[in-house]
Amino acid sequence: MLPPARTALIGLVFALTASVAFGQDSAVPFDMSGERTPGTEQKPVVEGGTPVTTTETKEPEKKVATPDPLTRRYIVPATSLLLEGEAASQSFPVFLTPQQAESATSINLGYSNAVVVAPESSRLTVVVNDVSVGELPVQSAEGTKDMRFDLPKGLLRPGLNRVTFNAVHRHRTDCTVRSTYDLWTAVDPARTFLTVPADTSGRLLTTDDIAAIGLGPTGQTKFVMVAPDMGQPVATNALMRLSQGLALMAKMPNQTFDIVDALPATAGAGEMTVLVGTADDLAAMLPSLPVTARSSAVATFVDAPAGNRKIFVVSGPDWPSIEGAVEGMLAPIDRPLGVTREALSVRQRNATEMPLVSGEMSLSFASLGVRTGEFTGRRYRTGFDIGIPSDFYADAYGEARLLLDAAYSPEVLPGSHIDIYVNGNIATTVPITSRNGGIFRHLPIRVTMRHFRPGPNRVDIETVLMTEADKICAPGASASEEPRFALFDSSEFRMPRFARVARLPNLSALSGTGFPYNGQVDPTALYLDRLDADTLSTSATFLGKMAVSSGRALLVRPESSALAIGERNAILVGTISQLPPLVLGQTHIAAESASSWGGPADGGGERGATQEAFDEWQSRVRGGSWRGQISALETWLQETFDISLSSLRLLPGEEELVVPDDTARFLVAQGNSPEESATWTVLSAPTGVDLKAGMVAMAQDDRWQQLDGYVSLDSKGVQALDTRAVSRTRFVATQPWTFANMRLVAANWLSSNILAYAVLFCALAILLGIATSGLLRRFGRGG
Amino acid sequence: MRHIGTVILWAMISAVVILVITLPINLQTQLVASIAVVTFMAVIKVLRAEGIWRLIALAFGTAVVLRYVYWRSTSTLPPLNQLENFIPGFLLYLAEMYSVMMLALSLFVVAMPLPPRKSRVAETGKLPSVDVFVPSYNEDIGLLANTLAAAKAMDYPPEKLTVWLLDDGGTEQKRNAAAVIEAQMAEARHRELQALCRDLNVNYLTRARNEHAKAGNMNNGMQHSTGELIAIFDADHAPARDFLRETVGYFADDQKLFLVQTPHFFLNPDPLERNLRTFETMPSENEMFYGIIQRGLDKWNASFFCGSAAVLRRTALNEAGGFSGLSITEDCETALALHSRGWNSVYVDKPLIAGLQPATFASFIGQRSRWAQGMMQILRFRFPLFKRGLTVPQRLCYMSSMLFWLFPFPRTIFLFAPLFYLFFDLEIFTASGGEFLGYTLAYMLVNLMMQNYLYGSFRWPWISELYEYVQSVHLLPAVVSVMLNPTKPTFKVTAKDESIAVARLSEISRPFFVIFAVLFIAFLMSIYRFYSEPYKADVTLVVGAWNLLNLLIAGCALGVVSERSERAASRRVTVKRRCTFVAGGLHHPATLENVSAHGARVQVFGLEAELATGVRGELRFTPYGSDHEEALPVDVRNVENQGSVVAVGCRFLPEEARHHSLVADLIFANSNQWSDFQVSRRYNPGLFRGSLWFLGVALYQTSRGLVYFARSFGGGKREAAP
């Protein structure tokens, strides 16, 4: 039998390979690096490209007659999709225009699977709007196989539709829990789509249809904004507001903005061309520009000059009128200040809205989208998403509760367990200890909140079941139909009231809910070091992501000088060499990086090597020196009690200055304004090209969710962001002052400043002793 | 209120402390805070810091205990919908909360006990008249003779001292009993005691009917006497010469004083001390009560009457209608009644009497049952928390004394709680290994440290647990029965002069062996489960360790119920006193080495002729308060040549009343010897050494108990064979 911890660990490895969206937490209870089981090797590698598929790939392409990209509505917003384990399910939202909903006739699916999957007992099901449209045995081990399923008439609706892929896998020969990690089906996003015939109705598109922009074959969504006038400072505001408006309408997970000055000839799937400029500037480019644009603002779809496609035009006689048009678009979708959200509108994960848990709250699994399920296999994983507000401050002390309604059959052996993961980190293990089956009725499970972060969060429940039958593993036993485990949707997730106070700098709050920019009344200062395509694209993409995270479009005021910002919240975008030293200083970027970053490899690299060698020597001679003793103590504390020496410090240390190394290409940094009353966020890179490319990479949802600490560095070809944790935090009250909240804030602060609590505790005990002594001397008989 | 500022300050600090304690901090923080506190307390303890540091150490402990309570209440109870876990889990929780409440009450009582009072010698001028009551029921005449003689020999003007023997064994009811033998014995006793009293110049008093037991007997005594003060001695409690001198003076200081209580000092070991052989080395059980708790009660003017070795004011007793007899512990009940009427009490922390305590385990349990039942009766009939007239501290003090006797319940729960897990797989305490370390272990450690800090030199580690366990087995039914039927228990006189001729198992030892067997099976079970169920080895480890601790205590208790035989019928008391040994008409200078009620050992100088056993002789010495030597007839029992001196063991042969007085003078007159003896065994071995010592005792006593058990079967067979 595998010890529970080890099984959990293996589960974690696979969870990580499957999705890189998990928070980067330096204090994960288990070190997962270097843990790879043989099973992993067979799996498609997810690094940036499409899954590696076999030779069969080309064949189906031939069968499909001259595909017009516009007729495909891709479904999966990622470069790959793995359905892993014995039972897996993924849902995706697809927004359709009325015409598309009407005319779409079929759904295509391209998939491959692991060799060890037994076809006779493994099924793949495609469900559209809760109606199963296709079911097939999983039998495409040799290469990607394309399937096509017809859709019943009227199944698709205008607006949001939900496409779900369910996979049930069984191993051919193996009954162990370990073997379930070798089971997978890879859905190829590029070959999985709804077929939508080209629009022939001649119906006019409206701004509502912007939401139907869709995805490209690699899960990308791109707005190409053609702004011939982009160099003019007066245009900046309209462009930034417009990009936010478009982002809020589409709300696609990986959406980027490309600001160019010339009209591109074509637009692929998941792309939309938007023309922005005064009527005079656009007239030359676009003959079909409505005449009214010369007199009043317009925002409408028109035919592209070439090719059978529509482009969106925002124009007017001058820039103020264009701004008016943009505001007109924004008004119905923007969220007024002071209105709080009940859910985070990030649809990408499970095609369900994500409830925003901002205080004490009980959510049944049914309302979280987890259905009652019976399970016959060995490892069952299901979960849900919840949104956490940006001023969440309970990561050190907090404990949420799962009240689990579940049952397991008598054949389940003790030693089986239920593991709860939060954002991929194991939070709790509940052992099953009874031999004769059992029913949990609202079994309380404490789930630590330390892995929760502002914005979307994933909670997974994984059940690992062991049985006598699996130990014997008779032929065909792995496909037994006898349910072993049931999870009921009457289970609840119960969030206690938690401490709420904002901390700055905090990039995870920025990525999660756009904090601190999301709720401010005054416009945010926006400093762009130059008004060129790269900088503006970066800025537009960033603000687009921010708008979706915030659930509202941010007001910005372009500033031409960083020094003029003063004590205002600001976003600063520029190449590293152009940013003023003041800005670098406030955001803890080493001043020398302005000249050294991106330059030819010089002293920086050498210094790194020296440091590396030094570290290595230090670990080799550890036994002797007292410094070595201390680090040994630290390791022991960390391993045994999860206490690090830095958490034993009484006063927080100064932030370390960040020197981006040569592999880094883009960074997001946050710091205080000089008077420490406002927050500055810096997006920078060595060159303009890196800036734009880095932001595009950062806009990918899984990477956006990794933003954390006070600096996050993105490196080419590396999946995980390099994040640096904040040590000096500025607290900003976001809630009305209440005793209950302050108490919880104090609990969290003291839980993260352990020694402070011990000191406070002892000091108070001494005071109490003295006071009691005074009291006892005055009362009762004296000595 | 005079010290309103102090109270407000204290309340504010307490509020902040509570606030910090109830913060829901994480486990790591708790762990570090616990380590800090334990270290701090250890340093304070090692430095033996006193004064304000005592309260600081207690505040540390209190804070950790309160954190445990907070955590225990909020995070560890099994869910309500799992009744099979919840009910035992909640019982365990209640038991723990009871312990915490008792800790709080005892902290209140003993946080700052009154230092021993300076000797308050009464002025000779205007001394009040004193009646000395010696109530008796069935005690041996020799015992009574010593007590009465010692009472008569007290240093007090004879015209103001009247000694009364209140004999309830010779009442008309007894003498006219239907059973002829009992009636004859009562008649004989009546006659002999009357003669003894005549000889000793003591008043003999009996009454018609044995109504209201001891309280009724003493009330009868009050009706026949007139002294301003009443001193009370149990039949086996002989006072030292200075008893009245040390106590009477306080009544002149305070006109509202109704009681001066002094400690009970015992010459013989209780069964636990005898069977564990700790009497000479370890402080007695009651020293914690008389050495610390009564002093703590005294601070709050709540020191109460313990039935003997006390002086009371007649006017106060009259006001309350004499001694109360509603419960079977009339002493505490009387004190409660008088305290609630605004009378004061004083406790003098100096042993001024020496007495006997139950020798066998059965009579020890009988005595404790009476106390427990009596306290439960008072709790039921005179609930002190809401009794009008008492100050708030007095209410808390009385509650502390009464509620203490509920200990059989939590002790039983602690004993059986691990079995729920080990045998039935119920999880009645939900916590992880880390939490157990950070909260429970810290709590237990701090609790032990606090106990040691408070009572260290009076009570060694784990001894309280042992005493509570050995009593719980039989006290639990007694307490339950008095709760169900509070008027049923009646006063039973505890036999104290029994002796154990042969080593044997106590007649009430059976349950201890059964419990030990069950716990031992549970111990084996925990080992088995540790290996067979590795996925919950941590829980098994913790529960198994808990059960092992119970097993150790239960094993030690087997030794307690295995009664050792005792050679000397009464204990010898070490004295150093010059005397003259007269044998064959020759006077030899000699030193008294030790004495008992029946004889003495003397070092005789210059004894040349060989001394045969059985030779009659005399001991001549000057009694306290006399200016000339008097002679006590003896016969020689054994002789041992020690070089320059010869040690002679001799037996007293009292022929007249005066001889009893001389024996009493030898044994009881000097109260300092009791104090010296107590001080000699009063030291604090510390938590670590004390625990190790206890472990050794427990292992040895387990084996001894099992040997006795095996022998009891063997013996049974041998008897059955012929």
PDB file of N, CA and C in Angstrom, chain A residues 396-397 414-415 433 441-444 446 641-643 739 743 747 750-751 754 757 761-762 764-765 768-769 771-773 776 778-782, chain B residues 6 10 19-20 22-26 28-29 31-32 37 55 59-60 63 67 70 79 81-82 111 114 117 298-301 345 435 437 535-536:
ATOM      1  N   ALA A 396      -3.085  33.164   6.658  1.00  0.00           N
ATOM      2  CA  ALA A 396      -2.233  32.576   7.699  1.00  0.00           C
ATOM      3  C   ALA A 396      -3.037  31.787   8.729  1.00  0.00           C
ATOM      4  N   TYR A 397      -4.210  32.276   9.084  1.00  0.00           N
ATOM      5  CA  TYR A 397      -4.930  31.601  10.169  1.00  0.00           C
ATOM      6  C   TYR A 397      -6.162  30.854   9.688  1.00  0.00           C
ATOM      7  N   PRO A 414      -9.745   0.466   4.816  1.00  0.00           N
ATOM      8  CA  PRO A 414      -9.124   1.573   5.549  1.00  0.00           C
ATOM      9  C   PRO A 414      -7.768   1.864   4.928  1.00  0.00           C
ATOM     10  N   GLY A 415      -7.378   3.099   4.991  1.00  0.00           N
ATOM     11  CA  GLY A 415      -6.164   3.497   4.289  1.00  0.00           C
ATOM     12  C   GLY A 415      -6.530   4.277   3.041  1.00  0.00           C
ATOM     13  N   THR A 433     -11.339   5.197   7.742  1.00  0.00           N
ATOM     14  CA  THR A 433     -10.766   4.264   8.704  1.00  0.00           C
ATOM     15  C   THR A 433     -11.691   3.094   9.014  1.00  0.00           C
ATOM     16  N   ARG A 441     -22.277  12.120   6.913  1.00  0.00           N
ATOM     17  CA  ARG A 441     -23.361  13.103   6.835  1.00  0.00           C
ATOM     18  C   ARG A 441     -22.821  14.429   7.308  1.00  0.00           C
ATOM     19  N   HIS A 442     -22.584  15.289   6.396  1.00  0.00           N
ATOM     20  CA  HIS A 442     -22.025  16.597   6.719  1.00  0.00           C
ATOM     21  C   HIS A 442     -20.764  16.444   7.582  1.00  0.00           C
ATOM     22  N   LEU A 443     -19.923  15.545   7.166  1.00  0.00           N
ATOM     23  CA  LEU A 443     -18.653  15.368   7.885  1.00  0.00           C
ATOM     24  C   LEU A 443     -17.835  16.646   7.751  1.00  0.00           C
ATOM     25  N   PRO A 444     -17.515  17.286   8.859  1.00  0.00           N
ATOM     26  CA  PRO A 444     -16.770  18.548   8.725  1.00  0.00           C
ATOM     27  C   PRO A 444     -15.301  18.279   8.390  1.00  0.00           C
ATOM     28  N   ARG A 446     -11.809  20.417   7.769  1.00  0.00           N
ATOM     29  CA  ARG A 446     -11.224  21.751   7.843  1.00  0.00           C
ATOM     30  C   ARG A 446     -10.249  21.943   6.684  1.00  0.00           C
ATOM     31  N   PHE A 641       7.434  21.587  11.275  1.00  0.00           N
ATOM     32  CA  PHE A 641       6.293  22.411  11.711  1.00  0.00           C
ATOM     33  C   PHE A 641       5.920  23.485  10.708  1.00  0.00           C
ATOM     34  N   ASP A 642       6.594  23.486   9.564  1.00  0.00           N
ATOM     35  CA  ASP A 642       6.238  24.480   8.582  1.00  0.00           C
ATOM     36  C   ASP A 642       6.513  25.897   9.101  1.00  0.00           C
ATOM     37  N   ILE A 643       7.565  26.024   9.889  1.00  0.00           N
ATOM     38  CA  ILE A 643       7.934  27.337  10.402  1.00  0.00           C
ATOM     39  C   ILE A 643       9.269  27.712   9.760  1.00  0.00           C
ATOM     40  N   PHE A 739     -15.001  45.830  15.053  1.00  0.00           N
ATOM     41  CA  PHE A 739     -14.171  45.101  15.999  1.00  0.00           C
ATOM     42  C   PHE A 739     -13.919  43.681  15.500  1.00  0.00           C
ATOM     43  N   ARG A 743     -10.275  42.093  14.756  1.00  0.00           N
ATOM     44  CA  ARG A 743      -9.814  40.938  15.518  1.00  0.00           C
ATOM     45  C   ARG A 743      -9.229  39.891  14.567  1.00  0.00           C
ATOM     46  N   ALA A 747      -5.528  38.493  14.091  1.00  0.00           N
ATOM     47  CA  ALA A 747      -5.222  37.055  14.119  1.00  0.00           C
ATOM     48  C   ALA A 747      -4.328  36.686  12.952  1.00  0.00           C
ATOM     49  N   LEU A 750      -0.791  38.259  13.360  1.00  0.00           N
ATOM     50  CA  LEU A 750      -0.004  37.561  14.379  1.00  0.00           C
ATOM     51  C   LEU A 750       0.348  36.148  13.942  1.00  0.00           C
ATOM     52  N   SER A 751      -0.514  35.547  13.132  1.00  0.00           N
ATOM     53  CA  SER A 751      -0.202  34.206  12.652  1.00  0.00           C
ATOM     54  C   SER A 751       0.920  34.250  11.622  1.00  0.00           C
ATOM     55  N   ILE A 754       4.869  35.224  13.802  1.00  0.00           N
ATOM     56  CA  ILE A 754       4.708  34.278  14.909  1.00  0.00           C
ATOM     57  C   ILE A 754       5.311  34.794  16.214  1.00  0.00           C
ATOM     58  N   TYR A 757       3.430  37.280  18.212  1.00  0.00           N
ATOM     59  CA  TYR A 757       2.381  36.755  19.073  1.00  0.00           C
ATOM     60  C   TYR A 757       2.965  36.249  20.385  1.00  0.00           C
ATOM     61  N   PHE A 761       1.926  37.680  23.864  1.00  0.00           N
ATOM     62  CA  PHE A 761       1.332  36.734  24.801  1.00  0.00           C
ATOM     63  C   PHE A 761       2.069  36.791  26.141  1.00  0.00           C
ATOM     64  N   CYS A 762       3.406  36.737  26.056  1.00  0.00           N
ATOM     65  CA  CYS A 762       4.192  36.752  27.289  1.00  0.00           C
ATOM     66  C   CYS A 762       4.063  38.099  27.994  1.00  0.00           C
ATOM     67  N   LEU A 764       1.646  40.213  27.917  1.00  0.00           N
ATOM     68  CA  LEU A 764       0.333  40.353  28.548  1.00  0.00           C
ATOM     69  C   LEU A 764       0.227  39.474  29.788  1.00  0.00           C
ATOM     70  N   ALA A 765       0.814  38.285  29.696  1.00  0.00           N
ATOM     71  CA  ALA A 765       0.763  37.402  30.866  1.00  0.00           C
ATOM     72  C   ALA A 765       1.505  38.055  32.038  1.00  0.00           C
ATOM     73  N   LEU A 768      -0.667  40.727  33.378  1.00  0.00           N
ATOM     74  CA  LEU A 768      -1.778  40.142  34.125  1.00  0.00           C
ATOM     75  C   LEU A 768      -1.302  39.678  35.500  1.00  0.00           C
ATOM     76  N   GLY A 769      -0.108  39.079  35.513  1.00  0.00           N
ATOM     77  CA  GLY A 769       0.437  38.621  36.789  1.00  0.00           C
ATOM     78  C   GLY A 769       0.629  39.780  37.744  1.00  0.00           C
ATOM     79  N   ALA A 771      -0.855  42.734  37.637  1.00  0.00           N
ATOM     80  CA  ALA A 771      -2.146  43.311  38.020  1.00  0.00           C
ATOM     81  C   ALA A 771      -2.845  42.432  39.046  1.00  0.00           C
ATOM     82  N   THR A 772      -2.777  41.123  38.832  1.00  0.00           N
ATOM     83  CA  THR A 772      -3.432  40.211  39.771  1.00  0.00           C
ATOM     84  C   THR A 772      -2.788  40.322  41.144  1.00  0.00           C
ATOM     85  N   SER A 773      -1.461  40.416  41.108  1.00  0.00           N
ATOM     86  CA  SER A 773      -0.771  40.549  42.387  1.00  0.00           C
ATOM     87  C   SER A 773      -1.220  41.815  43.108  1.00  0.00           C
ATOM     88  N   LEU A 776      -4.689  41.154  44.481  1.00  0.00           N
ATOM     89  CA  LEU A 776      -4.754  40.239  45.626  1.00  0.00           C
ATOM     90  C   LEU A 776      -4.172  40.879  46.881  1.00  0.00           C
ATOM     91  N   ARG A 778      -4.591  43.915  47.657  1.00  0.00           N
ATOM     92  CA  ARG A 778      -5.561  44.865  48.187  1.00  0.00           C
ATOM     93  C   ARG A 778      -6.815  44.189  48.716  1.00  0.00           C
ATOM     94  N   PHE A 779      -7.075  42.974  48.279  1.00  0.00           N
ATOM     95  CA  PHE A 779      -8.284  42.291  48.724  1.00  0.00           C
ATOM     96  C   PHE A 779      -7.927  41.105  49.610  1.00  0.00           C
ATOM     97  N   GLY A 780      -8.900  40.715  50.396  1.00  0.00           N
ATOM     98  CA  GLY A 780      -8.671  39.595  51.298  1.00  0.00           C
ATOM     99  C   GLY A 780      -7.735  40.004  52.417  1.00  0.00           C
ATOM    100  N   ARG A 781      -7.358  39.029  53.237  1.00  0.00           N
ATOM    101  CA  ARG A 781      -6.468  39.342  54.356  1.00  0.00           C
ATOM    102  C   ARG A 781      -5.048  39.513  53.856  1.00  0.00           C
ATOM    103  N   GLY A 782      -4.355  40.472  54.424  1.00  0.00           N
ATOM    104  CA  GLY A 782      -2.970  40.704  54.013  1.00  0.00           C
ATOM    105  C   GLY A 782      -2.019  39.806  54.761  1.00  0.00           C
TER     106      GLY A 782
ATOM    107  N   THR B   6      -7.793  49.715  40.897  1.00  0.00           N
ATOM    108  CA  THR B   6      -7.081  48.443  40.694  1.00  0.00           C
ATOM    109  C   THR B   6      -7.969  47.447  39.983  1.00  0.00           C
ATOM    110  N   TRP B  10      -7.250  45.856  36.405  1.00  0.00           N
ATOM    111  CA  TRP B  10      -7.147  44.403  36.271  1.00  0.00           C
ATOM    112  C   TRP B  10      -8.144  43.880  35.250  1.00  0.00           C
ATOM    113  N   LEU B  19      -8.900  38.677  24.884  1.00  0.00           N
ATOM    114  CA  LEU B  19      -8.976  38.996  23.453  1.00  0.00           C
ATOM    115  C   LEU B  19      -7.856  38.304  22.701  1.00  0.00           C
ATOM    116  N   VAL B  20      -6.650  38.424  23.231  1.00  0.00           N
ATOM    117  CA  VAL B  20      -5.499  37.833  22.541  1.00  0.00           C
ATOM    118  C   VAL B  20      -5.586  36.307  22.570  1.00  0.00           C
ATOM    119  N   THR B  22      -8.276  34.512  22.545  1.00  0.00           N
ATOM    120  CA  THR B  22      -9.319  33.986  21.673  1.00  0.00           C
ATOM    121  C   THR B  22      -9.106  34.361  20.213  1.00  0.00           C
ATOM    122  N   LEU B  23      -7.932  34.870  19.871  1.00  0.00           N
ATOM    123  CA  LEU B  23      -7.663  35.090  18.446  1.00  0.00           C
ATOM    124  C   LEU B  23      -7.499  33.726  17.772  1.00  0.00           C
ATOM    125  N   PRO B  24      -8.104  33.561  16.616  1.00  0.00           N
ATOM    126  CA  PRO B  24      -7.981  32.253  15.954  1.00  0.00           C
ATOM    127  C   PRO B  24      -6.657  32.119  15.208  1.00  0.00           C
ATOM    128  N   ILE B  25      -5.557  32.140  15.932  1.00  0.00           N
ATOM    129  CA  ILE B  25      -4.257  32.073  15.281  1.00  0.00           C
ATOM    130  C   ILE B  25      -3.971  30.659  14.783  1.00  0.00           C
ATOM    131  N   ASN B  26      -2.953  30.535  13.972  1.00  0.00           N
ATOM    132  CA  ASN B  26      -2.689  29.213  13.397  1.00  0.00           C
ATOM    133  C   ASN B  26      -1.813  28.375  14.326  1.00  0.00           C
ATOM    134  N   GLN B  28       1.188  27.015  14.015  1.00  0.00           N
ATOM    135  CA  GLN B  28       2.603  27.348  14.180  1.00  0.00           C
ATOM    136  C   GLN B  28       2.770  28.415  15.259  1.00  0.00           C
ATOM    137  N   THR B  29       1.921  29.422  15.192  1.00  0.00           N
ATOM    138  CA  THR B  29       1.998  30.495  16.161  1.00  0.00           C
ATOM    139  C   THR B  29       1.747  29.974  17.563  1.00  0.00           C
ATOM    140  N   LEU B  31       2.249  27.006  18.587  1.00  0.00           N
ATOM    141  CA  LEU B  31       3.382  26.177  18.983  1.00  0.00           C
ATOM    142  C   LEU B  31       4.506  27.040  19.536  1.00  0.00           C
ATOM    143  N   VAL B  32       4.815  28.110  18.815  1.00  0.00           N
ATOM    144  CA  VAL B  32       5.914  28.967  19.250  1.00  0.00           C
ATOM    145  C   VAL B  32       5.556  29.657  20.562  1.00  0.00           C
ATOM    146  N   VAL B  37       6.176  30.122  26.461  1.00  0.00           N
ATOM    147  CA  VAL B  37       5.589  30.138  27.806  1.00  0.00           C
ATOM    148  C   VAL B  37       6.202  29.051  28.686  1.00  0.00           C
ATOM    149  N   LEU B  55       2.862  34.995  40.771  1.00  0.00           N
ATOM    150  CA  LEU B  55       1.624  35.313  40.056  1.00  0.00           C
ATOM    151  C   LEU B  55       1.857  35.427  38.570  1.00  0.00           C
ATOM    152  N   ALA B  59      -0.039  33.408  35.849  1.00  0.00           N
ATOM    153  CA  ALA B  59      -0.720  34.068  34.737  1.00  0.00           C
ATOM    154  C   ALA B  59      -0.322  33.411  33.419  1.00  0.00           C
ATOM    155  N   PHE B  60       0.938  33.080  33.276  1.00  0.00           N
ATOM    156  CA  PHE B  60       1.387  32.363  32.080  1.00  0.00           C
ATOM    157  C   PHE B  60       0.601  31.076  31.913  1.00  0.00           C
ATOM    158  N   ALA B  63      -2.986  31.597  30.988  1.00  0.00           N
ATOM    159  CA  ALA B  63      -3.172  31.992  29.595  1.00  0.00           C
ATOM    160  C   ALA B  63      -3.121  30.776  28.684  1.00  0.00           C
ATOM    161  N   ARG B  67      -6.148  29.239  26.417  1.00  0.00           N
ATOM    162  CA  ARG B  67      -6.033  29.000  24.977  1.00  0.00           C
ATOM    163  C   ARG B  67      -6.473  27.578  24.654  1.00  0.00           C
ATOM    164  N   TYR B  70     -10.172  27.478  24.737  1.00  0.00           N
ATOM    165  CA  TYR B  70     -10.742  28.101  23.533  1.00  0.00           C
ATOM    166  C   TYR B  70     -10.666  27.135  22.357  1.00  0.00           C
ATOM    167  N   PRO B  79     -18.630  16.175  15.408  1.00  0.00           N
ATOM    168  CA  PRO B  79     -19.864  16.795  14.897  1.00  0.00           C
ATOM    169  C   PRO B  79     -21.094  16.204  15.568  1.00  0.00           C
ATOM    170  N   ASN B  81     -23.880  15.449  14.447  1.00  0.00           N
ATOM    171  CA  ASN B  81     -24.660  14.402  13.772  1.00  0.00           C
ATOM    172  C   ASN B  81     -24.004  13.024  13.885  1.00  0.00           C
ATOM    173  N   GLN B  82     -22.840  12.947  14.517  1.00  0.00           N
ATOM    174  CA  GLN B  82     -22.262  11.631  14.809  1.00  0.00           C
ATOM    175  C   GLN B  82     -22.433  11.385  16.305  1.00  0.00           C
ATOM    176  N   ALA B 111      -3.792  31.435  45.050  1.00  0.00           N
ATOM    177  CA  ALA B 111      -2.900  32.316  44.297  1.00  0.00           C
ATOM    178  C   ALA B 111      -1.929  33.024  45.235  1.00  0.00           C
ATOM    179  N   LEU B 114      -2.119  33.044  52.641  1.00  0.00           N
ATOM    180  CA  LEU B 114      -1.632  33.837  53.771  1.00  0.00           C
ATOM    181  C   LEU B 114      -0.370  33.183  54.337  1.00  0.00           C
ATOM    182  N   ARG B 117       0.883  32.476  60.274  1.00  0.00           N
ATOM    183  CA  ARG B 117       0.814  33.572  61.257  1.00  0.00           C
ATOM    184  C   ARG B 117       1.937  33.452  62.273  1.00  0.00           C
ATOM    185  N   ASP B 298      -7.901  30.982  54.269  1.00  0.00           N
ATOM    186  CA  ASP B 298      -7.794  31.948  55.362  1.00  0.00           C
ATOM    187  C   ASP B 298      -7.663  33.366  54.816  1.00  0.00           C
ATOM    188  N   LYS B 299      -6.990  33.480  53.660  1.00  0.00           N
ATOM    189  CA  LYS B 299      -6.853  34.819  53.070  1.00  0.00           C
ATOM    190  C   LYS B 299      -8.229  35.420  52.806  1.00  0.00           C
ATOM    191  N   TRP B 300      -9.155  34.561  52.400  1.00  0.00           N
ATOM    192  CA  TRP B 300     -10.499  35.051  52.060  1.00  0.00           C
ATOM    193  C   TRP B 300     -11.468  34.876  53.231  1.00  0.00           C
ATOM    194  N   ASN B 301     -10.931  34.665  54.458  1.00  0.00           N
ATOM    195  CA  ASN B 301     -11.771  34.477  55.637  1.00  0.00           C
ATOM    196  C   ASN B 301     -12.737  33.322  55.411  1.00  0.00           C
ATOM    197  N   SER B 345     -13.250  33.423  60.669  1.00  0.00           N
ATOM    198  CA  SER B 345     -12.446  32.273  61.089  1.00  0.00           C
ATOM    199  C   SER B 345     -10.971  32.576  60.871  1.00  0.00           C
ATOM    200  N   GLU B 435      -1.631  19.482  16.196  1.00  0.00           N
ATOM    201  CA  GLU B 435      -2.473  20.233  17.128  1.00  0.00           C
ATOM    202  C   GLU B 435      -2.339  19.668  18.529  1.00  0.00           C
ATOM    203  N   LEU B 437       0.235  18.353  19.764  1.00  0.00           N
ATOM    204  CA  LEU B 437       1.511  18.835  20.286  1.00  0.00           C
ATOM    205  C   LEU B 437       1.395  20.289  20.750  1.00  0.00           C
ATOM    206  N   TYR B 535      -2.121   3.869   8.843  1.00  0.00           N
ATOM    207  CA  TYR B 535      -2.680   5.139   8.374  1.00  0.00           C
ATOM    208  C   TYR B 535      -3.226   5.979   9.511  1.00  0.00           C
ATOM    209  N   LYS B 536      -3.404   5.393  10.676  1.00  0.00           N
ATOM    210  CA  LYS B 536      -3.764   6.264  11.799  1.00  0.00           C
ATOM    211  C   LYS B 536      -2.861   5.995  12.995  1.00  0.00           C
TER     212      LYS B 536
END
